Amino acid sequence: GGGRGKKGAKALPRETEGDVERMERESPPSPSQHGTLAELQDELIEEAQQLAGRSALYQSRLPRPLAADSAVSPASEEAILDQCNAAWRELGEFQNKLTLCDARTVIQDPENPLAVLLARERALLAELNVQKNREPKLLLVNQEVLTSLGKQELQNTDRQLEQILSCTRAKKKSLHEQLERERKWLEEERQMERSVQQREEDGQMVYHSLLENSALQKMRKDLQKLTLYKETLLTALGSFLDTHYPHPDQAETPGKRRLARANTGLTANFITFHEMLERLMTRTMSSPHDPYLQVDDTFWPPYLEALLRYGVAQRHHDDPRLVRLNDFHQ
C-alpha cells in the first residue's frame, strides 16, 4: 500500500500536491483529532484499495478506443474528462494522506499470542464482509457514453463471434475431409483384411495337403530306414553268428562228435545256429498264437542248450520237445 501510495503521489499534478500541502498547513491536526486518526486511516486505506481494485477491473474490461467519428458529443466528452480528473485528484489525496499518516499500531501481546491472532482474524473477517456487501460505484453515469460503449462492445463481440464461426466452419470442413479420408482408409483396410484372410485360407488348404503328403512321405522314409536298419542288423547278426557260432561240423571236436553220435545213435545233418534262430523267429511271426517249434534231429544240442541257457528260447511246460522264442517286446 505504501509503495503504491508513493507512485500515486509522484504521478499527481503539481497543483494537486500544492493544494494538499496548503490544506495541511492551514488546518493542522489538533490533539483532539489524534484519537480518530487510526479510524480515518483505516477508512482511507479501505477506500483506496476498493478504488484501485475497481479501476484495475474496469481498465481490463475497457473496449477498444472509440473511432474518430464517434457519435459522442463534445459536452459528454468534457463531462467524462471532468469526472476522470476529479477521481484522479481524489485518489491522489488518498495516497498523500496514506503516505503522511503514521502506520497503524499493531496489537501485540507476547503473553497471549493466540488472542492476538484471533483478533486479527476477526478484523479481517469483518473487513471481508464489508467488502462483499458494498456495491461498487459507477465511474460513468452519462447514458450517451454508456450507450456508445455498449454498441462498441457489441460490435467487438459480433466480430469475435464471426471469427469464431468462420474458424468453426473451416474446422468442420477439415473434419469432414478427414472423415472421408478415414472412411476410404477403412475400406482399403477391410479389403486388405479380406485379401489376407483369403490368402490365409488358401495357405491353410495348401498346408494341409502338403502336411498329408509330407506325413505319407515321412512314413515311407521311416519304412525305408527301418528296412535298411533291419537288413543291417540281420547282416551284422549273420556275421556275428558265422564268426562265433560256426557250422556244427566245423565247431565240434572229436570228443563232442563221438558224444553227439552216441546220444543220437546215428550221424545227423545238423543246421547252423543262424538257421535255428531264423526258424524260431519265422514261427513266432507267422503263428503268434502257436509260436512253439518241435525240436528234431537237425538241432545241434549244444546250440539248443545255449539258446535255452541265455534266455533266447524256452521250452514248453508240458512237452520238452517244443521250444519257442522269448517275447522280448513285452
JSON list of N, CA, C and O in Angstrom, two decimals, residues 252-263:
[
{"chain": "A", "resi": 252, "resn": "GLU", "atom": "N", "xyz": [32.48, -128.80, -33.88]},
{"chain": "A", "resi": 252, "resn": "GLU", "atom": "CA", "xyz": [32.59, -129.90, -32.94]},
{"chain": "A", "resi": 252, "resn": "GLU", "atom": "C", "xyz": [33.99, -130.51, -32.97]},
{"chain": "A", "resi": 252, "resn": "GLU", "atom": "O", "xyz": [34.63, -130.59, -34.02]},
{"chain": "A", "resi": 253, "resn": "THR", "atom": "N", "xyz": [34.44, -130.88, -31.82]},
{"chain": "A", "resi": 253, "resn": "THR", "atom": "CA", "xyz": [35.72, -131.57, -31.66]},
{"chain": "A", "resi": 253, "resn": "THR", "atom": "C", "xyz": [35.48, -133.08, -31.76]},
{"chain": "A", "resi": 253, "resn": "THR", "atom": "O", "xyz": [34.32, -133.53, -31.73]},
{"chain": "A", "resi": 254, "resn": "PRO", "atom": "N", "xyz": [36.54, -133.91, -31.88]},
{"chain": "A", "resi": 254, "resn": "PRO", "atom": "CA", "xyz": [36.32, -135.36, -31.96]},
{"chain": "A", "resi": 254, "resn": "PRO", "atom": "C", "xyz": [35.57, -135.91, -30.77]},
{"chain": "A", "resi": 254, "resn": "PRO", "atom": "O", "xyz": [34.69, -136.76, -30.90]},
{"chain": "A", "resi": 255, "resn": "GLY", "atom": "N", "xyz": [35.86, -135.37, -29.56]},
{"chain": "A", "resi": 255, "resn": "GLY", "atom": "CA", "xyz": [35.15, -135.87, -28.37]},
{"chain": "A", "resi": 255, "resn": "GLY", "atom": "C", "xyz": [33.68, -135.51, -28.41]},
{"chain": "A", "resi": 255, "resn": "GLY", "atom": "O", "xyz": [32.80, -136.31, -28.09]},
{"chain": "A", "resi": 256, "resn": "LYS", "atom": "N", "xyz": [33.36, -134.24, -28.80]},
{"chain": "A", "resi": 256, "resn": "LYS", "atom": "CA", "xyz": [31.96, -133.82, -28.89]},
{"chain": "A", "resi": 256, "resn": "LYS", "atom": "C", "xyz": [31.24, -134.58, -29.99]},
{"chain": "A", "resi": 256, "resn": "LYS", "atom": "O", "xyz": [30.05, -134.90, -29.86]},
{"chain": "A", "resi": 257, "resn": "ARG", "atom": "N", "xyz": [31.96, -134.84, -31.11]},
{"chain": "A", "resi": 257, "resn": "ARG", "atom": "CA", "xyz": [31.31, -135.56, -32.19]},
{"chain": "A", "resi": 257, "resn": "ARG", "atom": "C", "xyz": [30.95, -136.97, -31.74]},
{"chain": "A", "resi": 257, "resn": "ARG", "atom": "O", "xyz": [29.85, -137.45, -32.02]},
{"chain": "A", "resi": 258, "resn": "ARG", "atom": "N", "xyz": [31.83, -137.68, -31.01]},
{"chain": "A", "resi": 258, "resn": "ARG", "atom": "CA", "xyz": [31.52, -139.02, -30.54]},
{"chain": "A", "resi": 258, "resn": "ARG", "atom": "C", "xyz": [30.40, -139.00, -29.53]},
{"chain": "A", "resi": 258, "resn": "ARG", "atom": "O", "xyz": [29.51, -139.87, -29.53]},
{"chain": "A", "resi": 259, "resn": "LEU", "atom": "N", "xyz": [30.38, -137.96, -28.66]},
{"chain": "A", "resi": 259, "resn": "LEU", "atom": "CA", "xyz": [29.31, -137.85, -27.67]},
{"chain": "A", "resi": 259, "resn": "LEU", "atom": "C", "xyz": [27.98, -137.61, -28.34]},
{"chain": "A", "resi": 259, "resn": "LEU", "atom": "O", "xyz": [26.94, -138.19, -27.96]},
{"chain": "A", "resi": 260, "resn": "ALA", "atom": "N", "xyz": [27.96, -136.76, -29.35]},
{"chain": "A", "resi": 260, "resn": "ALA", "atom": "CA", "xyz": [26.71, -136.48, -30.06]},
{"chain": "A", "resi": 260, "resn": "ALA", "atom": "C", "xyz": [26.22, -137.70, -30.79]},
{"chain": "A", "resi": 260, "resn": "ALA", "atom": "O", "xyz": [25.03, -138.02, -30.80]},
{"chain": "A", "resi": 261, "resn": "ARG", "atom": "N", "xyz": [27.13, -138.48, -31.42]},
{"chain": "A", "resi": 261, "resn": "ARG", "atom": "CA", "xyz": [26.71, -139.69, -32.13]},
{"chain": "A", "resi": 261, "resn": "ARG", "atom": "C", "xyz": [26.22, -140.75, -31.17]},
{"chain": "A", "resi": 261, "resn": "ARG", "atom": "O", "xyz": [25.28, -141.50, -31.46]},
{"chain": "A", "resi": 262, "resn": "ALA", "atom": "N", "xyz": [26.87, -140.80, -29.99]},
{"chain": "A", "resi": 262, "resn": "ALA", "atom": "CA", "xyz": [26.42, -141.80, -29.00]},
{"chain": "A", "resi": 262, "resn": "ALA", "atom": "C", "xyz": [25.04, -141.45, -28.50]},
{"chain": "A", "resi": 262, "resn": "ALA", "atom": "O", "xyz": [24.20, -142.33, -28.23]},
{"chain": "A", "resi": 263, "resn": "ASN", "atom": "N", "xyz": [24.75, -140.17, -28.33]},
{"chain": "A", "resi": 263, "resn": "ASN", "atom": "CA", "xyz": [23.43, -139.76, -27.85]},
{"chain": "A", "resi": 263, "resn": "ASN", "atom": "C", "xyz": [22.35, -139.94, -28.92]},
{"chain": "A", "resi": 263, "resn": "ASN", "atom": "O", "xyz": [21.22, -140.34, -28.61]}
]
